[in-house]
CSV table of C-alpha atoms in Angstrom, one decimal:
chain,number,residue,atom,x,y,z
O,1337,UNK,CA,0.2,0.3,0.0
O,1338,UNK,CA,1.4,3.6,-0.9
O,1339,UNK,CA,2.3,5.7,2.3
O,1340,UNK,CA,0.4,8.5,3.6
O,1341,UNK,CA,0.9,11.8,1.8
O,1342,UNK,CA,3.5,13.1,4.9
O,1343,UNK,CA,3.5,13.2,8.4
O,1344,UNK,CA,0.6,12.1,10.4
O,1345,UNK,CA,1.8,14.5,12.9
O,1346,UNK,CA,1.6,17.7,10.7
O,1347,UNK,CA,-1.4,16.8,8.9
O,1348,UNK,CA,-3.7,19.3,10.6
O,1349,UNK,CA,-6.4,20.6,8.5
O,1350,UNK,CA,-6.0,24.4,8.0
O,1351,UNK,CA,-8.7,25.8,10.3
O,1352,UNK,CA,-10.1,28.6,7.9
O,1353,UNK,CA,-10.4,25.8,4.9
O,1354,UNK,CA,-12.2,23.5,7.4
O,1355,UNK,CA,-14.6,26.3,8.2
O,1356,UNK,CA,-15.7,26.4,4.4
O,1357,UNK,CA,-15.8,22.8,4.1
O,1358,UNK,CA,-19.1,21.7,5.4
O,1359,UNK,CA,-19.2,19.0,3.1
O,1360,UNK,CA,-22.3,16.8,3.2
O,1361,UNK,CA,-21.9,12.9,1.6
O,1362,UNK,CA,-24.0,10.5,0.7
O,1363,UNK,CA,-24.1,7.0,-1.6
O,1364,UNK,CA,-26.7,6.3,-3.7
O,1365,UNK,CA,-27.6,2.4,-3.2
O,1366,UNK,CA,-26.0,2.1,-7.3
O,1367,UNK,CA,-22.9,3.2,-5.7
O,1368,UNK,CA,-23.0,7.0,-6.8
O,1369,UNK,CA,-20.9,9.0,-4.3
O,1370,UNK,CA,-21.8,12.5,-4.2
O,1371,UNK,CA,-20.4,15.6,-2.3
O,1372,UNK,CA,-22.4,18.4,-1.9
O,1373,UNK,CA,-20.7,21.8,-0.3
O,1374,UNK,CA,-23.4,25.0,0.0
O,1375,UNK,CA,-22.1,28.9,-0.5
O,1376,UNK,CA,-24.9,31.2,-1.0
O,1377,UNK,CA,-22.4,34.3,-1.5
O,1378,UNK,CA,-23.5,34.1,-5.6
O,1379,UNK,CA,-26.7,32.7,-7.0
O,1380,UNK,CA,-24.3,30.1,-9.1
O,1381,UNK,CA,-23.4,26.6,-9.2
O,1382,UNK,CA,-20.5,24.4,-10.3
O,1383,UNK,CA,-21.2,20.4,-10.5
O,1384,UNK,CA,-18.4,17.9,-11.5
O,1385,UNK,CA,-18.6,14.5,-12.4
O,1386,UNK,CA,-15.3,12.8,-12.0
O,1387,UNK,CA,-15.3,9.5,-13.3
O,1388,UNK,CA,-12.3,7.0,-12.3
O,1389,UNK,CA,-11.0,6.5,-15.7
O,1390,UNK,CA,-8.4,7.1,-17.9
O,1391,UNK,CA,-5.4,6.0,-19.9
O,1392,UNK,CA,-4.4,3.7,-17.0
O,1393,UNK,CA,-7.3,1.7,-17.5
O,1394,UNK,CA,-6.7,1.0,-21.5
O,1395,UNK,CA,-4.8,-1.6,-22.9
O,1396,UNK,CA,-2.9,-1.9,-26.1
O,1397,UNK,CA,-5.9,-2.2,-29.0
O,1398,UNK,CA,-7.5,0.5,-27.5
O,1399,UNK,CA,-5.1,3.0,-26.2
O,1400,UNK,CA,-7.0,6.7,-26.5
O,1401,UNK,CA,-10.4,5.3,-25.8
O,1402,UNK,CA,-10.6,7.4,-22.6
O,1403,UNK,CA,-10.1,10.3,-24.3
O,1404,UNK,CA,-12.3,9.3,-27.3
O,1405,UNK,CA,-15.1,8.8,-25.3
O,1406,UNK,CA,-14.7,12.2,-23.4
O,1407,UNK,CA,-15.7,13.1,-26.9
O,1408,UNK,CA,-18.4,11.0,-27.4
O,1409,UNK,CA,-20.0,12.2,-24.2
O,1410,UNK,CA,-21.2,15.2,-26.1
O,1411,UNK,CA,-23.4,13.2,-28.7
O,1412,UNK,CA,-26.8,12.8,-27.2
O,1413,UNK,CA,-28.7,10.4,-25.6
O,1414,UNK,CA,-31.9,9.2,-25.3
O,1415,UNK,CA,-33.7,12.2,-23.8
O,1416,UNK,CA,-31.5,14.8,-25.3
O,1417,UNK,CA,-30.6,14.2,-28.5
O,1418,UNK,CA,-27.3,15.2,-30.4
O,1419,UNK,CA,-26.4,19.2,-29.7
O,1420,UNK,CA,-29.2,19.3,-27.2
O,1421,UNK,CA,-26.9,19.3,-24.3
O,1422,UNK,CA,-25.3,22.5,-25.0
O,1423,UNK,CA,-28.1,24.0,-26.7
O,1424,UNK,CA,-30.7,23.5,-23.4
O,1425,UNK,CA,-27.5,24.1,-20.9
O,1426,UNK,CA,-26.3,27.8,-22.8
O,1427,UNK,CA,-30.1,28.5,-23.0
O,1428,UNK,CA,-30.3,28.3,-19.1
O,1429,UNK,CA,-27.0,30.7,-18.7
O,1430,UNK,CA,-24.5,27.6,-18.3
O,1431,UNK,CA,-21.3,26.3,-20.0
O,1432,UNK,CA,-19.5,23.0,-19.9
O,1433,UNK,CA,-16.5,21.6,-20.7
O,1434,UNK,CA,-14.4,18.2,-19.9
O,1435,UNK,CA,-10.7,16.7,-19.6
O,1436,UNK,CA,-9.1,13.6,-19.5
O,1437,UNK,CA,-5.8,12.4,-18.1
O,1438,UNK,CA,-4.0,8.9,-17.2
O,1439,UNK,CA,-6.0,8.7,-14.0
O,1440,UNK,CA,-9.5,10.7,-14.5
O,1441,UNK,CA,-12.1,12.0,-16.7
O,1442,UNK,CA,-13.9,15.0,-15.6
O,1443,UNK,CA,-17.3,16.7,-16.8
O,1444,UNK,CA,-18.2,20.0,-15.4
O,1445,UNK,CA,-20.8,22.9,-15.6
O,1446,UNK,CA,-20.8,26.0,-14.3
O,1447,UNK,CA,-24.7,27.8,-14.1
O,1448,UNK,CA,-27.0,29.9,-12.6
O,1449,UNK,CA,-28.4,28.1,-9.1
O,1450,UNK,CA,-31.8,27.8,-11.0
O,1451,UNK,CA,-30.7,25.6,-13.4
O,1452,UNK,CA,-29.8,22.8,-11.1
O,1453,UNK,CA,-32.6,20.3,-11.8
O,1454,UNK,CA,-32.4,20.8,-15.4
O,1455,UNK,CA,-28.5,20.2,-15.2
O,1456,UNK,CA,-29.1,17.3,-13.2
O,1457,UNK,CA,-31.7,15.9,-16.0
O,1458,UNK,CA,-29.1,16.5,-18.7
O,1459,UNK,CA,-26.3,14.7,-17.2
O,1460,UNK,CA,-28.0,11.9,-15.8
O,1461,UNK,CA,-29.5,11.4,-19.1
O,1462,UNK,CA,-26.2,10.5,-20.9
O,1463,UNK,CA,-24.7,8.5,-17.7
O,1464,UNK,CA,-28.0,6.2,-18.4
O,1465,UNK,CA,-28.5,6.2,-21.9
O,1466,UNK,CA,-25.6,7.4,-24.0
O,1467,UNK,CA,-26.3,7.9,-27.8
O,1468,UNK,CA,-23.4,5.2,-29.1
O,1469,UNK,CA,-23.6,4.5,-32.8
O,1470,UNK,CA,-21.2,4.1,-35.8
O,1471,UNK,CA,-21.8,7.7,-37.4
O,1472,UNK,CA,-21.0,9.1,-33.9
O,1473,UNK,CA,-18.2,7.0,-33.5
O,1474,UNK,CA,-16.6,7.9,-37.1
O,1475,UNK,CA,-17.5,11.3,-36.3
O,1476,UNK,CA,-15.6,11.8,-33.4
O,1477,UNK,CA,-12.8,9.5,-34.0
O,1478,UNK,CA,-11.9,11.9,-37.0
O,1479,UNK,CA,-11.5,15.0,-34.5
O,1480,UNK,CA,-9.6,13.2,-32.2
O,1481,UNK,CA,-7.5,11.9,-35.1
O,1482,UNK,CA,-7.3,15.9,-36.0
O,1483,UNK,CA,-6.1,16.7,-32.5
O,1484,UNK,CA,-3.6,14.4,-32.5
O,1485,UNK,CA,-2.4,15.5,-35.6
O,1486,UNK,CA,-1.7,18.9,-34.2
O,1487,UNK,CA,-1.1,18.3,-30.6
O,1488,UNK,CA,1.6,15.4,-30.9
O,1489,UNK,CA,2.7,14.7,-34.6
O,1490,UNK,CA,3.0,18.4,-35.6
O,1491,UNK,CA,4.3,19.8,-32.2
O,1492,UNK,CA,7.7,19.6,-31.1
O,1493,UNK,CA,6.7,18.6,-27.2
O,1494,UNK,CA,3.9,16.6,-28.1
O,1495,UNK,CA,6.7,14.1,-30.0
O,1496,UNK,CA,9.2,14.6,-27.4
O,1497,UNK,CA,6.8,13.6,-24.6
O,1498,UNK,CA,5.4,10.5,-26.5
O,1499,UNK,CA,8.8,9.3,-26.8
O,1500,UNK,CA,9.9,9.9,-23.3
O,1501,UNK,CA,7.2,8.1,-22.1
O,1502,UNK,CA,8.3,5.2,-23.5
O,1503,UNK,CA,11.8,5.5,-22.0
O,1504,UNK,CA,10.1,6.3,-18.5
O,1505,UNK,CA,7.6,3.4,-18.3
O,1506,UNK,CA,8.2,-0.3,-19.6
O,1507,UNK,CA,5.0,-2.2,-18.6
O,1508,UNK,CA,3.1,0.3,-17.0
O,1509,UNK,CA,-0.1,2.0,-18.9
O,1510,UNK,CA,1.4,5.4,-18.3
O,1511,UNK,CA,3.9,4.5,-21.1
O,1512,UNK,CA,1.3,5.6,-23.9
O,1513,UNK,CA,-0.1,9.1,-24.4
O,1514,UNK,CA,-3.4,10.0,-23.3
O,1515,UNK,CA,-4.6,10.7,-26.8
O,1516,UNK,CA,-3.5,7.3,-27.8
O,1517,UNK,CA,-1.9,6.0,-30.7
O,1518,UNK,CA,-2.6,6.7,-33.9
O,1519,UNK,CA,-3.5,3.0,-35.3
O,1520,UNK,CA,-5.6,2.5,-31.8
O,1521,UNK,CA,-7.8,5.5,-32.7
O,1522,UNK,CA,-8.3,4.5,-35.9
O,1523,UNK,CA,-9.2,1.0,-34.7
O,1524,UNK,CA,-12.0,1.4,-31.8
O,1525,UNK,CA,-14.9,-0.4,-32.3
O,1526,UNK,CA,-18.4,0.8,-31.4
O,1527,UNK,CA,-18.2,-2.7,-29.5
O,1528,UNK,CA,-15.3,-1.5,-27.3
O,1529,UNK,CA,-17.4,1.9,-26.9
O,1530,UNK,CA,-20.2,-0.1,-25.6
O,1531,UNK,CA,-18.5,-2.2,-23.2
O,1532,UNK,CA,-16.4,0.7,-21.9
O,1533,UNK,CA,-19.4,2.9,-21.2
O,1534,UNK,CA,-21.1,0.0,-19.4
O,1535,UNK,CA,-17.9,-0.4,-17.3
O,1536,UNK,CA,-16.3,3.1,-16.7
O,1537,UNK,CA,-19.4,5.1,-16.9
O,1538,UNK,CA,-21.5,3.5,-14.6
O,1539,UNK,CA,-22.8,5.2,-11.3
O,1540,UNK,CA,-20.4,2.9,-8.9
O,1541,UNK,CA,-17.4,4.6,-11.0
O,1542,UNK,CA,-18.8,7.8,-10.5
O,1543,UNK,CA,-18.6,10.6,-7.9
O,1544,UNK,CA,-20.5,14.0,-8.1
O,1545,UNK,CA,-19.4,17.6,-6.2
O,1546,UNK,CA,-21.6,20.4,-6.7
O,1547,UNK,CA,-20.8,23.3,-5.0
O,1548,UNK,CA,-22.7,26.5,-5.2
O,1549,UNK,CA,-26.2,28.3,-3.7
O,1550,UNK,CA,-27.8,24.7,-3.4
O,1551,UNK,CA,-29.7,23.4,-0.4
O,1552,UNK,CA,-28.1,20.2,0.4
O,1553,UNK,CA,-30.9,18.2,1.3
O,1554,UNK,CA,-32.9,19.2,-1.5
O,1555,UNK,CA,-30.1,18.7,-3.7
O,1556,UNK,CA,-29.7,15.6,-2.7
O,1557,UNK,CA,-33.3,14.6,-3.5
O,1558,UNK,CA,-33.1,15.7,-6.8
O,1559,UNK,CA,-29.9,13.3,-7.1
O,1560,UNK,CA,-31.8,10.7,-6.0
O,1561,UNK,CA,-34.8,11.2,-8.3
O,1562,UNK,CA,-32.5,11.6,-11.7
O,1563,UNK,CA,-29.5,9.3,-10.8
O,1564,UNK,CA,-31.0,6.5,-8.5
O,1565,UNK,CA,-32.3,4.3,-11.3
O,1566,UNK,CA,-29.3,4.0,-13.4
O,1567,UNK,CA,-28.4,0.4,-13.2
O,1568,UNK,CA,-24.8,-0.4,-11.2
O,1569,UNK,CA,-21.8,-1.8,-13.5
O,1570,UNK,CA,-19.7,-4.6,-13.3
O,1571,UNK,CA,-16.7,-3.8,-11.0
O,1572,UNK,CA,-13.6,-2.3,-13.2
O,1573,UNK,CA,-10.9,-4.4,-13.4
O,1574,UNK,CA,-7.7,-3.2,-10.9
O,1575,UNK,CA,-5.0,-1.9,-12.4
O,1576,UNK,CA,-1.8,-4.0,-12.2
O,1577,UNK,CA,1.3,-1.8,-11.2
O,1578,UNK,CA,4.0,-4.2,-12.9
O,1579,UNK,CA,6.7,-1.8,-13.7
O,1580,UNK,CA,10.3,-2.8,-13.0
O,1581,UNK,CA,12.4,-1.0,-11.1
O,1582,UNK,CA,14.9,1.2,-13.5
O,1583,UNK,CA,18.2,0.0,-13.4
O,1584,UNK,CA,20.3,2.7,-15.6
O,1585,UNK,CA,19.8,6.2,-17.7
O,1586,UNK,CA,17.4,5.9,-21.0
O,1587,UNK,CA,18.0,8.0,-23.9
O,1588,UNK,CA,16.4,8.6,-27.2
O,1589,UNK,CA,17.3,11.3,-30.2
O,1590,UNK,CA,14.4,12.8,-31.9
O,1591,UNK,CA,15.3,14.6,-35.2
O,1592,UNK,CA,12.2,17.1,-36.2
O,1593,UNK,CA,12.6,20.6,-38.5
O,1594,UNK,CA,13.1,22.8,-35.7
O,1595,UNK,CA,14.8,26.2,-35.1
O,1596,UNK,CA,16.7,25.2,-31.8
O,1597,UNK,CA,17.9,21.9,-30.0
O,1598,UNK,CA,15.8,20.8,-27.0
O,1599,UNK,CA,15.9,18.5,-24.5
O,1600,UNK,CA,13.1,16.6,-22.2
O,1601,UNK,CA,14.3,14.5,-19.4
O,1602,UNK,CA,12.2,12.9,-16.5
O,1603,UNK,CA,13.0,11.0,-13.3
O,1604,UNK,CA,10.7,8.1,-12.1
O,1605,UNK,CA,8.6,9.7,-9.0
O,1606,UNK,CA,6.4,8.5,-6.1
O,1607,UNK,CA,2.9,8.1,-6.3
O,1608,UNK,CA,0.1,10.7,-5.1
O,1609,UNK,CA,-0.4,9.4,-1.6
O,1610,UNK,CA,3.5,8.9,-1.0
O,1611,UNK,CA,5.0,11.0,1.8
O,1612,UNK,CA,7.5,12.4,-0.6
O,1613,UNK,CA,4.9,13.8,-3.5
O,1614,UNK,CA,4.4,16.9,-1.3
O,1615,UNK,CA,8.3,17.6,-1.0
O,1616,UNK,CA,8.6,17.4,-5.0
O,1617,UNK,CA,5.7,19.8,-4.9
O,1618,UNK,CA,8.2,22.5,-2.7
O,1619,UNK,CA,10.9,21.2,-5.0
O,1620,UNK,CA,9.2,21.9,-8.1
O,1621,UNK,CA,8.0,25.4,-7.2
O,1622,UNK,CA,11.9,26.3,-6.0
O,1623,UNK,CA,13.0,25.0,-9.2
O,1624,UNK,CA,11.2,27.0,-11.8
O,1625,UNK,CA,8.6,29.2,-10.5
O,1626,UNK,CA,9.0,32.8,-11.5
O,1627,UNK,CA,12.1,34.6,-12.9
O,1628,UNK,CA,14.1,34.4,-10.0
O,1629,UNK,CA,13.2,30.9,-9.5
O,1630,UNK,CA,17.2,28.4,-9.2
O,1631,UNK,CA,16.7,26.8,-12.8
O,1632,UNK,CA,15.4,29.9,-14.6
O,1633,UNK,CA,18.0,32.3,-13.0
O,1634,UNK,CA,20.5,29.9,-13.6
O,1635,UNK,CA,20.0,28.8,-17.3
O,1636,UNK,CA,18.0,31.3,-18.7
O,1637,UNK,CA,19.5,34.4,-17.3
O,1638,UNK,CA,22.9,33.5,-16.0
O,1639,UNK,CA,24.7,31.2,-18.3
O,1640,UNK,CA,21.9,31.8,-21.2
O,1641,UNK,CA,22.1,28.3,-22.1
O,1642,UNK,CA,18.5,27.7,-22.6
O,1643,UNK,CA,15.7,30.4,-23.5
O,1644,UNK,CA,12.8,28.5,-21.3
O,1645,UNK,CA,12.9,26.0,-18.8
O,1646,UNK,CA,10.0,24.2,-16.9
O,1647,UNK,CA,9.6,21.8,-14.2
O,1648,UNK,CA,6.5,19.4,-14.8
O,1649,UNK,CA,5.5,17.6,-11.9
O,1650,UNK,CA,1.7,16.1,-11.3
O,1651,UNK,CA,0.4,13.6,-8.8
O,1652,UNK,CA,-0.7,10.6,-10.0
O,1653,UNK,CA,-2.5,7.2,-8.8
O,1654,UNK,CA,0.7,5.1,-9.4
O,1655,UNK,CA,4.2,6.5,-9.4
O,1656,UNK,CA,4.7,9.3,-11.9
O,1657,UNK,CA,7.6,11.2,-12.9
O,1658,UNK,CA,9.3,14.5,-12.9
O,1659,UNK,CA,9.5,16.1,-16.0
O,1660,UNK,CA,11.8,18.8,-16.9
O,1661,UNK,CA,11.7,20.9,-20.3
O,1662,UNK,CA,14.4,23.4,-21.7
O,1663,UNK,CA,14.2,25.2,-25.2
O,1664,UNK,CA,18.0,25.5,-26.0
O,1665,UNK,CA,19.5,28.3,-28.0
O,1666,UNK,CA,20.3,27.9,-31.8
O,1667,UNK,CA,23.9,26.4,-31.5
O,1668,UNK,CA,23.5,25.0,-27.9
O,1669,UNK,CA,25.2,22.2,-27.3
O,1670,UNK,CA,22.9,19.8,-25.4
O,1671,UNK,CA,25.2,18.0,-23.3
O,1672,UNK,CA,27.1,21.0,-21.7
O,1673,UNK,CA,23.0,22.4,-20.6
O,1674,UNK,CA,22.7,18.7,-19.1
O,1675,UNK,CA,25.4,19.3,-17.2
O,1676,UNK,CA,24.8,22.3,-15.9
O,1677,UNK,CA,21.3,21.3,-15.1
O,1678,UNK,CA,22.5,18.2,-13.5
O,1679,UNK,CA,25.0,20.3,-11.1
O,1680,UNK,CA,22.1,22.5,-9.9
O,1681,UNK,CA,19.9,19.4,-9.0
O,1682,UNK,CA,23.0,17.8,-7.5
O,1683,UNK,CA,23.0,21.0,-5.4
O,1684,UNK,CA,19.6,20.9,-4.1
O,1685,UNK,CA,20.3,17.2,-3.1
O,1686,UNK,CA,23.5,18.2,-1.3
O,1687,UNK,CA,23.1,21.2,0.3
O,1688,UNK,CA,19.2,21.9,0.0
O,1689,UNK,CA,17.5,25.2,-0.9
O,1690,UNK,CA,18.0,29.0,0.9
O,1691,UNK,CA,15.7,30.0,3.7
O,1692,UNK,CA,14.7,32.6,1.0
O,1693,UNK,CA,13.9,29.7,-2.0
O,1694,UNK,CA,12.4,27.3,0.6
O,1695,UNK,CA,10.1,30.0,2.1
O,1696,UNK,CA,9.2,31.4,-1.1
O,1697,UNK,CA,7.9,28.4,-2.6
O,1698,UNK,CA,6.0,27.6,0.3
O,1699,UNK,CA,4.5,31.2,0.1
O,1700,UNK,CA,3.7,30.2,-3.8
O,1701,UNK,CA,1.9,27.0,-2.8
O,1702,UNK,CA,-0.2,28.4,-0.2
O,1703,UNK,CA,-1.1,31.0,-2.9
O,1704,UNK,CA,-1.9,28.7,-5.2
O,1705,UNK,CA,-3.9,26.6,-3.5
O,1706,UNK,CA,-5.9,28.8,-1.8
O,1707,UNK,CA,-6.7,30.7,-5.2
O,1708,UNK,CA,-7.7,27.7,-6.6
O,1709,UNK,CA,-10.3,27.2,-3.6
O,1710,UNK,CA,-11.7,31.1,-3.9
O,1711,UNK,CA,-14.6,29.9,-6.5
O,1712,UNK,CA,-17.1,26.8,-6.4
O,1713,UNK,CA,-15.6,25.5,-9.3
O,1714,UNK,CA,-12.2,25.5,-7.8
O,1715,UNK,CA,-13.9,23.7,-4.7
O,1716,UNK,CA,-15.4,21.3,-6.9
O,1717,UNK,CA,-12.6,20.4,-8.9
O,1718,UNK,CA,-10.3,20.3,-5.8
O,1719,UNK,CA,-12.1,17.7,-4.0
O,1720,UNK,CA,-12.3,15.5,-6.8
O,1721,UNK,CA,-8.6,15.7,-7.4
O,1722,UNK,CA,-7.7,15.4,-3.7
O,1723,UNK,CA,-10.1,12.4,-3.6
O,1724,UNK,CA,-8.8,10.6,-6.6
O,1725,UNK,CA,-5.2,11.2,-6.0
O,1726,UNK,CA,-4.9,11.4,-2.2
O,1727,UNK,CA,-7.7,9.0,-1.0
O,1728,UNK,CA,-9.8,11.7,0.6
O,1729,UNK,CA,-10.9,15.4,-0.5
O,1730,UNK,CA,-10.3,15.6,3.3
O,1731,UNK,CA,-6.3,15.6,2.8
O,1732,UNK,CA,-6.7,18.5,0.5
O,1733,UNK,CA,-7.4,20.9,3.7
O,1734,UNK,CA,-4.2,19.8,5.5
O,1735,UNK,CA,-1.8,20.9,2.6
O,1736,UNK,CA,-1.1,24.2,4.0
O,1737,UNK,CA,0.0,22.2,7.1
O,1738,UNK,CA,2.4,20.0,5.6
O,1739,UNK,CA,4.1,22.8,3.1
O,1740,UNK,CA,4.6,24.7,6.2
O,1741,UNK,CA,6.1,22.0,8.3
O,1742,UNK,CA,8.2,20.8,5.4
O,1743,UNK,CA,12.2,21.0,6.3
O,1744,UNK,CA,15.4,21.5,3.8
O,1745,UNK,CA,16.6,17.8,5.4
O,1746,UNK,CA,13.3,16.8,3.9
O,1747,UNK,CA,14.0,18.6,0.5
O,1748,UNK,CA,17.7,17.0,0.6
O,1749,UNK,CA,16.4,13.5,1.0
O,1750,UNK,CA,13.9,13.8,-1.5
O,1751,UNK,CA,16.0,15.4,-4.5
O,1752,UNK,CA,18.9,12.8,-3.7
O,1753,UNK,CA,16.4,10.1,-3.8
O,1754,UNK,CA,14.7,10.7,-7.1
O,1755,UNK,CA,17.3,12.8,-8.7
O,1756,UNK,CA,19.4,9.7,-9.1
O,1757,UNK,CA,21.1,9.1,-12.7
O,1758,UNK,CA,19.5,5.5,-12.6
O,1759,UNK,CA,15.9,6.9,-12.3
O,1760,UNK,CA,16.4,9.1,-15.4
O,1761,UNK,CA,15.4,9.1,-19.2
O,1762,UNK,CA,16.4,11.5,-21.5
O,1763,UNK,CA,15.2,12.9,-25.0
O,1764,UNK,CA,17.1,15.1,-26.8
O,1765,UNK,CA,15.7,17.3,-30.4
O,1766,UNK,CA,18.2,17.3,-32.9
O,1767,UNK,CA,17.0,19.9,-35.4
O,1768,UNK,CA,16.5,18.5,-39.0
O,1769,UNK,CA,17.4,19.8,-41.9
O,1770,UNK,CA,14.8,22.2,-43.7
O,1771,UNK,CA,13.9,24.4,-40.8
O,1772,UNK,CA,10.8,24.6,-38.2
O,1773,UNK,CA,7.2,24.3,-39.5
O,1774,UNK,CA,4.8,27.0,-38.2
O,1775,UNK,CA,3.6,24.4,-36.0
O,1776,UNK,CA,6.7,22.8,-34.5
O,1777,UNK,CA,8.2,26.3,-33.7
O,1778,UNK,CA,4.4,27.6,-32.0
O,1779,UNK,CA,5.0,24.3,-29.8
O,1780,UNK,CA,8.3,24.9,-29.0
O,1781,UNK,CA,7.4,28.6,-27.9
O,1782,UNK,CA,4.1,27.4,-26.0
O,1783,UNK,CA,5.7,24.9,-24.0
O,1784,UNK,CA,4.1,21.5,-23.0
O,1785,UNK,CA,0.9,21.0,-22.9
O,1786,UNK,CA,-0.7,19.7,-20.0
O,1787,UNK,CA,-2.8,16.2,-20.2
């Protein structure tokens, strides 16, 4: 079992946050979990539906089906047909969107509080009886294929990220991209979609988070009315983490038209519930948050080896990866840039952060955390995110205390453990003859897309 997110002695809920999260919880007989949080400051509501399915739950042959299904969910159902979902929602002053990641698929709406019953009717309709046919599948397949061409095949960071995933993971489903492999997307069948829907879009694999101007008792009654008769689905198969230990550095080169070389590096990291995860949050912020952060200052301004540098460390259900992306100056030697990067990471492992760096990282983490919780949408999303990746939404209320209590000794120990050379994978972009394509140049400037 994974460890708790951090030392239990300092895991205390922030009193201010605790006062804001008077959450009412319930579980329907069909397994649907419900989290209700009233906030009467403004007459608006946010509804998030978290399905515990992502690319982690796929297999070779149907990679990308989670993301494809995200698109399929907007194609109408039994009561509200094609294009009706957005028409009805927007006519009630609402808006919607969705995203798919390695570990979850999330749908959300923001709307005026008097439209709550209508939105519950819309969402329950597609959970109960989504329209799945060959025409809808082929239409969304083409949309996803074009998205893949833009975000991966013609984007430098997309190409490098896809290559890096196959280096970091040899056995785990994290090795393939969330959008899926091209041939798998082309061959996903209607039968695959129907089976996927029955298994992963059943109420027992979902959680509703409703935050805003609501009466929790009346809202729960509405949820029971609209969702209560949706049949329970089969229990999803557990995902086995069969990833073997990495025993040495892994490398790959990518040759693609580009204006300058680039580097994307990764170190195998912990799972979201591991006690080291939140310390890595602090290290990430100290390394690249702001113009005065350590790597930006050293590699971009002082040595001028790189044009930009970023660190991407995101929590995952199973052990994830700390990713560093560097866009280099024209003519730069990638090996020299690597050496400079490794030297800075070794300094963190040996000396830790300065007191100013440590406090600044903690302040920025607290600020970003509180900023997310300032809105109904942010609170609903945060609760779902914490519940999937930390085990309980309540753990999110303890983050300020954990960050505040973190020490430089923890920083040094975690940096030494995870930035070890044998945990490292490196992808180097070698500019190919012909110059950069417009899309590739834009991708390099924009940085790595979030999943």
